[in-house]
Each structure stands twice: as structure tokens, then as C-alpha cells.
Coordinates of C-alpha atoms and ligand atoms in Angstrom, one line a residue:
M62 CA -15.5 -11.5 16.1
T63 CA -13.5 -8.7 15.5
P64 CA -13.2 -7.8 11.9
R65 CA -10.0 -8.3 10.0
V66 CA -7.9 -5.7 8.1
L67 CA -5.1 -6.6 5.8
S68 CA -3.0 -4.6 3.6
G69 CA 0.7 -4.6 2.1
I70 CA 3.0 -2.7 0.7
Q71 CA 6.2 -3.8 -2.2
P72 CA 9.6 -3.2 -0.7
S73 CA 10.8 -1.6 -3.9
G74 CA 11.5 2.0 -4.5
N75 CA 11.3 4.8 -1.9
L76 CA 8.0 4.9 0.0
H77 CA 6.5 8.2 -0.6
I78 CA 3.8 10.6 1.0
G79 CA 1.2 8.8 -1.7
N80 CA 2.0 5.5 0.0
Y81 CA 1.8 7.1 3.5
L82 CA -1.7 9.1 2.8
G83 CA -3.1 6.5 0.6
A84 CA -2.1 3.3 2.9
L85 CA 0.2 3.6 5.9
G86 CA -1.2 6.5 7.7
N87 CA -4.6 5.2 7.1
W88 CA -3.5 1.8 8.5
V89 CA -2.2 3.4 11.7
K90 CA -5.4 5.3 12.4
M91 CA -7.8 2.1 12.1
Q92 CA -5.5 -0.5 13.3
H93 CA -6.9 -0.7 16.8
D94 CA -10.4 -1.2 15.6
Y95 CA -9.7 -4.4 14.1
E96 CA -7.4 -7.5 14.0
S97 CA -4.7 -5.9 11.8
I98 CA -2.0 -7.6 9.4
F99 CA 0.4 -5.5 7.4
C100 CA 2.5 -7.2 4.9
I101 CA 5.6 -6.2 3.4
V102 CA 5.3 -8.2 -0.1
D103 CA 8.4 -9.4 -1.4
L104 CA 7.3 -12.0 -3.4
H105 CA 5.6 -9.1 -5.4
A106 CA 8.5 -7.1 -5.5
I107 CA 10.4 -9.7 -7.6
T108 CA 8.1 -9.6 -10.4
V109 CA 10.3 -7.2 -11.7
Y110 CA 14.2 -7.3 -11.3
Q111 CA 15.4 -6.4 -7.7
K112 CA 19.0 -6.2 -6.7
P113 CA 19.1 -9.0 -3.9
E114 CA 21.1 -6.8 -1.7
E115 CA 18.9 -4.0 -2.3
L116 CA 15.9 -6.1 -1.7
R117 CA 17.3 -7.6 1.6
A118 CA 17.5 -4.2 2.9
K119 CA 14.4 -2.4 1.6
V120 CA 12.3 -5.2 3.6
R121 CA 14.0 -4.0 6.8
E122 CA 13.8 -0.2 5.9
I123 CA 10.0 -0.9 5.1
A124 CA 9.4 -2.7 8.3
A125 CA 11.2 0.0 10.4
L126 CA 9.0 2.6 8.5
F127 CA 5.8 0.5 9.5
L128 CA 6.9 0.9 13.0
A129 CA 8.0 4.4 13.0
A130 CA 4.8 5.8 11.2
G131 CA 3.0 4.2 14.4
I132 CA 2.0 0.5 13.5
D133 CA 1.8 -1.0 17.0
P134 CA 3.4 -4.4 16.9
L135 CA 1.8 -5.4 20.3
H136 CA -1.6 -5.3 18.7
S137 CA -1.1 -5.5 14.7
R138 CA 1.0 -8.1 13.0
I139 CA 3.8 -7.0 10.6
V140 CA 4.5 -9.9 8.3
V141 CA 7.2 -10.2 5.6
Q142 CA 5.2 -12.3 2.9
S143 CA 7.7 -15.0 2.0
T144 CA 8.3 -16.0 5.6
V145 CA 4.7 -17.6 5.6
A146 CA 5.1 -19.9 3.0
A147 CA 0.9 -20.5 2.6
H148 CA 1.1 -16.9 0.5
A149 CA 2.6 -18.7 -2.1
E150 CA 0.8 -21.8 -1.9
L151 CA -2.6 -20.6 -2.1
A152 CA -1.7 -18.2 -5.0
W153 CA -1.0 -21.3 -7.1
L154 CA -4.2 -22.9 -6.0
L155 CA -6.1 -19.8 -6.8
T156 CA -4.2 -19.4 -10.2
C157 CA -5.9 -22.4 -11.3
V158 CA -9.5 -20.8 -11.0
T159 CA -8.5 -17.7 -12.4
P160 CA -9.4 -17.1 -16.1
M161 CA -6.5 -15.5 -18.2
G162 CA -8.9 -13.2 -19.6
W163 CA -9.4 -11.2 -16.1
L164 CA -5.6 -10.8 -15.6
E165 CA -5.2 -9.5 -19.3
R166 CA -7.6 -6.6 -18.2
M167 CA -5.4 -5.5 -15.6
T168 CA -4.6 -2.0 -16.2
Q169 CA -1.5 -2.1 -13.8
F170 CA -0.2 -5.1 -15.8
K171 CA -0.7 -3.3 -19.0
A172 CA 1.2 -0.4 -18.0
K173 CA 4.0 -2.2 -16.3
A174 CA 4.3 -4.8 -18.9
S175 CA 4.4 -2.1 -21.8
A176 CA 7.6 -0.5 -20.0
Q177 CA 9.9 -3.7 -19.9
E178 CA 11.4 -5.4 -22.9
S179 CA 10.7 -8.9 -21.5
V180 CA 7.7 -9.4 -19.3
G181 CA 7.9 -12.2 -16.7
D182 CA 5.0 -14.5 -15.8
G183 CA 5.1 -13.2 -12.3
L184 CA 3.8 -9.6 -13.3
F185 CA 1.0 -11.5 -15.0
Q186 CA 0.0 -13.5 -12.0
Y187 CA 0.7 -10.5 -9.5
P188 CA -2.9 -9.9 -8.9
V189 CA -3.4 -13.3 -7.9
L190 CA -1.0 -13.4 -5.6
M191 CA -2.6 -10.1 -4.1
A192 CA -5.7 -12.0 -3.7
A193 CA -4.1 -14.7 -1.8
D194 CA -2.7 -12.4 0.3
I195 CA -6.1 -11.2 1.4
L196 CA -8.1 -14.4 1.2
L197 CA -5.5 -16.4 3.0
Y198 CA -6.5 -14.7 6.4
Q199 CA -10.6 -14.2 5.2
A200 CA -9.8 -10.5 5.6
N201 CA -12.9 -8.3 5.7
I202 CA -11.5 -4.8 4.7
V203 CA -8.3 -4.1 2.6
P204 CA -7.3 -0.3 3.2
V205 CA -5.6 0.6 -0.1
G206 CA -5.0 3.9 -2.3
E207 CA -7.4 4.2 -5.4
D208 CA -4.7 2.4 -7.6
Q209 CA -5.4 -1.0 -5.9
M210 CA -9.2 -1.0 -6.6
Q211 CA -9.2 -3.0 -9.8
H212 CA -6.8 -5.6 -8.2
L213 CA -9.4 -5.8 -5.2
E214 CA -12.2 -6.3 -7.4
L215 CA -10.6 -9.2 -9.0
A216 CA -9.7 -10.6 -5.5
R217 CA -13.6 -10.7 -4.9
D218 CA -14.2 -12.1 -8.4
I219 CA -11.7 -15.1 -7.4
A220 CA -12.9 -15.6 -4.3
Q221 CA -16.5 -15.8 -5.5
R222 CA -15.7 -18.3 -8.4
F223 CA -14.1 -20.5 -6.0
N224 CA -16.9 -20.5 -3.6
S225 CA -19.3 -21.4 -6.3
L226 CA -17.1 -24.1 -7.8
Y227 CA -16.2 -25.6 -4.3
G228 CA -18.5 -24.4 -1.9
E229 CA -18.3 -21.2 0.6
T230 CA -14.7 -20.8 1.7
F231 CA -13.6 -17.2 1.2
T232 CA -14.9 -14.1 2.9
M233 CA -15.4 -11.5 0.5
P234 CA -13.1 -8.6 1.2
A235 CA -14.2 -4.8 1.2
T236 CA -11.9 -2.1 -0.3
R237 CA -11.5 0.9 2.0
L238 CA -10.1 4.0 0.5
P239 CA -9.1 7.2 2.6
L240 CA -11.6 10.1 2.3
V241 CA -8.5 12.4 1.1
G242 CA -5.4 11.4 -0.4
A243 CA -6.7 8.1 -2.2
R244 CA -4.6 9.1 -5.3
V245 CA -1.8 11.7 -4.6
M246 CA -0.2 12.9 -8.0
G247 CA 3.3 13.7 -9.1
L248 CA 4.8 16.8 -8.1
D249 CA 6.5 17.4 -11.4
D250 CA 3.3 16.2 -13.2
P251 CA -0.1 15.9 -11.6
T252 CA -1.7 14.3 -14.3
A253 CA 0.4 11.0 -13.4
K254 CA -0.1 9.1 -10.1
M255 CA 3.1 9.6 -7.7
S256 CA 5.0 6.4 -7.9
K257 CA 7.9 4.8 -6.4
S258 CA 9.3 3.8 -9.6
A259 CA 9.0 7.3 -11.6
S260 CA 12.6 8.7 -11.5
G261 CA 14.1 12.1 -11.4
T262 CA 14.0 14.8 -8.5
G263 CA 10.6 16.6 -8.2
H264 CA 8.3 14.0 -8.6
A265 CA 7.8 12.4 -5.2
V266 CA 8.5 13.4 -1.5
A267 CA 9.9 10.2 0.3
L268 CA 9.3 9.5 3.8
L269 CA 12.8 9.9 4.5
D270 CA 13.8 12.9 2.6
P271 CA 15.2 15.5 4.6
P272 CA 13.4 18.9 5.3
D273 CA 15.4 20.8 3.0
R274 CA 14.7 18.6 0.0
I275 CA 11.3 18.3 1.1
K276 CA 10.9 21.9 0.7
K277 CA 12.7 22.2 -2.3
T278 CA 10.3 19.4 -4.3
I279 CA 7.3 21.0 -3.1
M280 CA 8.3 24.9 -4.0
R281 CA 8.9 23.9 -7.5
A282 CA 5.7 21.8 -8.0
T283 CA 3.8 22.4 -11.1
T284 CA 0.8 24.7 -10.8
D285 CA -1.2 26.4 -13.3
S286 CA -1.3 30.0 -14.8
N287 CA -3.8 31.4 -12.1
P288 CA -2.5 33.9 -9.6
G289 CA -3.5 32.1 -6.7
V290 CA -5.6 29.6 -5.6
D291 CA -9.3 29.6 -6.9
F292 CA -11.4 26.7 -5.9
E293 CA -13.7 26.8 -8.6
T294 CA -11.0 26.8 -11.7
M295 CA -7.9 25.4 -10.3
G296 CA -5.9 23.0 -12.2
P297 CA -4.8 19.4 -11.1
G298 CA -1.5 20.6 -9.6
V299 CA -3.1 23.1 -7.2
Q300 CA -5.6 20.5 -6.3
N301 CA -3.1 17.9 -5.6
L302 CA -1.4 20.3 -3.4
L303 CA -4.2 21.0 -1.2
N304 CA -5.2 17.6 -1.2
I305 CA -1.7 16.7 0.4
F306 CA -2.5 19.3 2.9
Q307 CA -5.9 18.2 3.8
A308 CA -4.9 14.7 4.2
F309 CA -2.0 15.5 6.6
S310 CA -4.1 18.1 8.4
D311 CA -7.5 16.2 8.4
W312 CA -8.9 19.7 7.8
S313 CA -12.8 19.8 6.8
N314 CA -13.4 21.1 3.3
D315 CA -14.7 24.4 4.7
Q316 CA -11.6 25.0 6.6
M317 CA -9.4 24.5 3.5
K318 CA -11.5 26.9 1.6
A319 CA -11.7 29.6 4.2
H320 CA -7.9 29.5 4.7
F321 CA -6.5 28.9 1.1
E322 CA -8.9 30.8 -1.1
G323 CA -7.0 33.4 -3.2
M324 CA -3.5 32.6 -1.5
R325 CA -0.7 32.7 -3.8
Y326 CA 1.1 29.7 -4.9
G327 CA 4.3 30.7 -3.3
D328 CA 2.5 30.9 0.1
L329 CA 0.5 27.6 -0.4
K330 CA 3.5 25.7 -1.2
K331 CA 5.4 27.0 1.9
Q332 CA 2.5 25.9 3.7
V333 CA 2.0 22.6 2.3
A334 CA 6.1 22.1 2.8
E335 CA 5.5 23.1 6.3
M336 CA 2.7 20.7 7.1
T337 CA 4.3 18.0 5.2
I338 CA 7.9 18.4 7.1
S339 CA 6.0 18.5 10.5
K340 CA 4.2 15.3 9.8
L341 CA 7.5 13.4 8.7
E342 CA 10.0 14.7 11.0
P343 CA 8.7 12.7 14.0
I344 CA 8.6 9.7 11.6
Q345 CA 12.2 10.2 10.5
K346 CA 13.3 10.5 14.5
R347 CA 11.4 7.3 15.2
Y348 CA 12.7 5.5 12.1
A349 CA 16.5 6.3 13.4
E350 CA 15.8 4.9 16.9
I351 CA 14.4 1.7 15.3
T352 CA 17.0 0.9 12.9
A353 CA 19.8 1.7 15.7
D354 CA 18.4 -1.7 17.2
P355 CA 18.2 -4.3 14.3
A356 CA 17.5 -7.5 16.8
Y357 CA 14.4 -5.6 17.8
L358 CA 13.0 -5.3 14.1
E359 CA 13.8 -9.1 13.6
S360 CA 11.9 -9.9 16.8
V361 CA 8.9 -7.8 15.7
L362 CA 9.0 -9.9 12.1
K363 CA 9.3 -13.1 13.4
A364 CA 6.4 -12.5 16.0
G365 CA 4.4 -11.4 13.3
A366 CA 5.0 -14.6 11.0
D367 CA 4.6 -16.7 13.9
A368 CA 1.5 -15.3 15.0
V369 CA -0.3 -15.4 11.6
R370 CA 0.9 -18.9 10.4
P371 CA -1.5 -21.2 11.9
T372 CA -4.6 -19.0 10.2
A373 CA -2.9 -18.8 6.9
D374 CA -2.1 -23.0 7.1
A375 CA -5.6 -23.7 8.2
T376 CA -7.0 -21.8 5.0
V377 CA -4.4 -23.6 2.7
R378 CA -5.6 -26.9 4.3
L379 CA -9.2 -26.4 3.9
V380 CA -8.8 -25.1 0.2
K381 CA -6.8 -28.3 -0.4
E382 CA -9.6 -30.4 0.9
R383 CA -12.2 -28.3 -0.9
M384 CA -10.4 -28.9 -4.1
G385 CA -9.9 -32.8 -3.7
I386 CA -6.0 -32.2 -3.2
Y387 CA -4.2 -34.8 -1.0
T388 CA -3.8 -33.6 2.6
E389 CA -2.4 -36.2 5.3
T390 CA -5.1 -37.5 7.5
T391 CA -2.6 -38.1 10.6
Ligands
TYM263 P1 2.3 -0.6 -3.7 O1 3.4 -1.1 -3.0 O2 2.3 -0.1 -5.0 O3 1.6 0.7 -2.9 C1 1.3 0.6 -1.4 C2 0.0 1.2 -1.0 O4 0.1 2.4 -1.4 C3 -1.0 3.1 -2.2 N1 -0.2 4.0 -3.2 C4 -0.8 5.3 -3.1 N2 -2.1 6.1 -2.5 C5 -2.4 7.2 -3.1 N3 -1.6 7.8 -3.8 C6 -0.7 7.2 -4.6 N4 0.2 7.9 -5.6 C7 -0.3 6.0 -4.4 N5 0.9 5.0 -4.7 C8 0.6 4.0 -3.8 C9 -1.4 2.0 -3.0 O5 -2.5 2.0 -3.3 C10 -1.5 0.7 -1.9 O6 -2.3 0.3 -0.9 N6 -0.1 -4.6 -4.9 C11 0.1 -3.7 -3.9 C12 0.6 -4.3 -2.8 C13 -0.1 -5.5 -2.2 C14 -1.4 -5.3 -1.4 C15 -1.7 -6.9 -1.0 C16 -2.3 -4.6 -1.1 C17 0.3 -6.8 -2.3 N7 -0.6 -7.7 -1.7 C18 -2.9 -7.0 -0.6 C19 -3.2 -4.7 -0.2 C20 -3.7 -6.2 0.0 C21 1.1 -2.6 -4.3 O7 1.7 -2.8 -5.2 O8 1.1 -1.5 -3.6

């Protein structure tokens, strides 16, 4: 059987080059080697307050960006999480086998919770819903950025616990990180991960930023006090710029060193900006075409959900049977 790939992105904030290099761009490259399902996880997004109108628009924006980036809807399934009810249903069933202590250890929960005045229970349960997304389809491989590794370990722990309590039910999903670009850092602060929720210009390059803005953000990126690129002593800002270039270009380490060693920072930034713009411009052009035809987008989302629902429902039925939950016998 062809192995199955599953991953997801939250429809909150603006997708940035970290999301692209850590996840979406990687999905595009690998999709045809697998049976692929890519989710827009709106039920995850509402773990912090979202303005309803903005959330509605964001789901479509992200779906259009998936297509514009090169997800092939004739092969891969693009699914809005909330349109397949089994995601939420399995999440509850898994919640009941997940010890609270496991969730209390999640670093992303701790970071997000400390930034809020009042913390919703959904934020705490977030990784269980993520485990449900994956286990629902018995996914073999989950391509993500580095920040999701702990959540994936938890998904495996939950699967293992369920299997040992109720018998072999779930496939163990493996994490797949990109070789370069698994952790793109903020351009204004290379010690912090580039994030959708961080505010302020200068932090991130969004996939839909116009070229002049991309150039401005990259030209202002934080570097260090060296006069130029030194592969031995470079700081995190220079390392981040080189990573971005390498992830976009697919150059080898040797090529990178031969080309950039000793280069002045102004020139390095110019080349990173040009590379980034050259990769994002075609995506932006296709995005404009796709959003001009809303009916097409809706049809892709409907086809995606319709195609995966039978598998999702079958897993929930099996899980319920294993747990002794009432299931209709007719
Ligand atoms: P989200 O929406 O925060 O991010 C989507 C994907 O982008 C990756 N990513 C990054 N990669 C490199 N550098 C960065 N600075 C960077 N920022 C984000 C993330 O690792 C992720 O792969 N919980 C998930 C969504 C989710 C999911 C799933 C993922 C829900 N269910 C099932 C996989 C499988 C999240 O919030 O991703």
C-alpha cells in the first residue's frame, strides 16, 4: 500500500516563509510519492479567539495558497478540518486516554498560555486534536517544521497508549523534517522562531508580501558585527539568512560556502531578497488567478472532504468498537 502523508496549517495570521520552507514547500515536493492529505485546521485556530469574518476568509486564503504553492488537487486531498466531523469526534475519544501530565509538558502550550490573560481548555487539548488529525487517517509520515516535533511525539504516545489499552488500532506516524528550513528564525530577532502571530514589520516575510516589502524586510534583517560572511564564526542572524537562501535554492553546503564566504552583508541580503522574491512571485501570480474563481476553490475543498470522509468515519467506528462505545449494528 502507498504510505500516507498528512499535515496541517492553522488558518490564523499570514503564512510566511517559515511555513513554506518548513512545511508547505516540502509537501509540494513529496506529495506525489505518497497518498497525501493536507488540512486547514480551523478547529485548532479557534483555541485562541478569531474574529469570525477573518477566520472565514483565512480558510479560503490558505486553501488558495496551498494550490498556488503547487499542491495538486487531482492527487492530494485538501481538507478543511471542521468539514470532516470525525476529527472532533476522535479528539474526544483520545482525550479520554491522554493523561493531563503529558499535556502539561507541552512547551507550546506553556508559551501560548503565558501570553494570555485567560487560557481556554481548547489550548490545553490542542495536541490531542492534532493527534486525532493524524491517527484518523492512519498516516505514516507527517512533514512539519521543528516546532511540531514535541506534538508528534505526543501523538505517538497517545497511539501507543490506546493500542496497549484496547489492542492494535493505530499506525505509528513518523516525523519528517526538511533538511534545511526546519526552523526559520525571525528576521528582526534571530533568536526567536519566525511566527505568524508575532507583530511588527521586520519580523517575517509573508508569502503574499509584495516584492518591495520583501526586499525591505530582508535588507533590514539583524546580522552581527563581523564585516562579512564567515562560516566559522557567524551569528544566528547570518546563519538564518543563509538557511533561507539554501532552502529556497536547494544548493549544497559546498556551493553555499564557495559562493558566500567573505561576502559583505549588504550583498548577502540582496541575494537572499532576490532569491526569495523569485520563488514567491510565481506563487503570488497563481494565487491571484485562483482567488478569481471562488467556485473552483469551493469545489476542491468539497472534493477533498468527500474523498477522505469514509476513511475518517471507518477509524472512528473502529475506535468506538474497541472502546465498547455503542455503535449501530444495522
Ligand atoms: P502552524 O500553523 O503553526 O504551522 C504550520 C507548519 O509550519 C511550520 N512552521 C515553521 N517551519 C519552519 N520555521 C518556522 N519559523 C515555522 N513556523 C511554523 C510548522 O512546523 C508546521 O509544520 N499544530 C500545527 C498544525 C496541525 C498539524 C496537524 C500539523 C494541526 N494538526 C497534524 C501536522 C499534522 C500548527 O499549529 O502549525
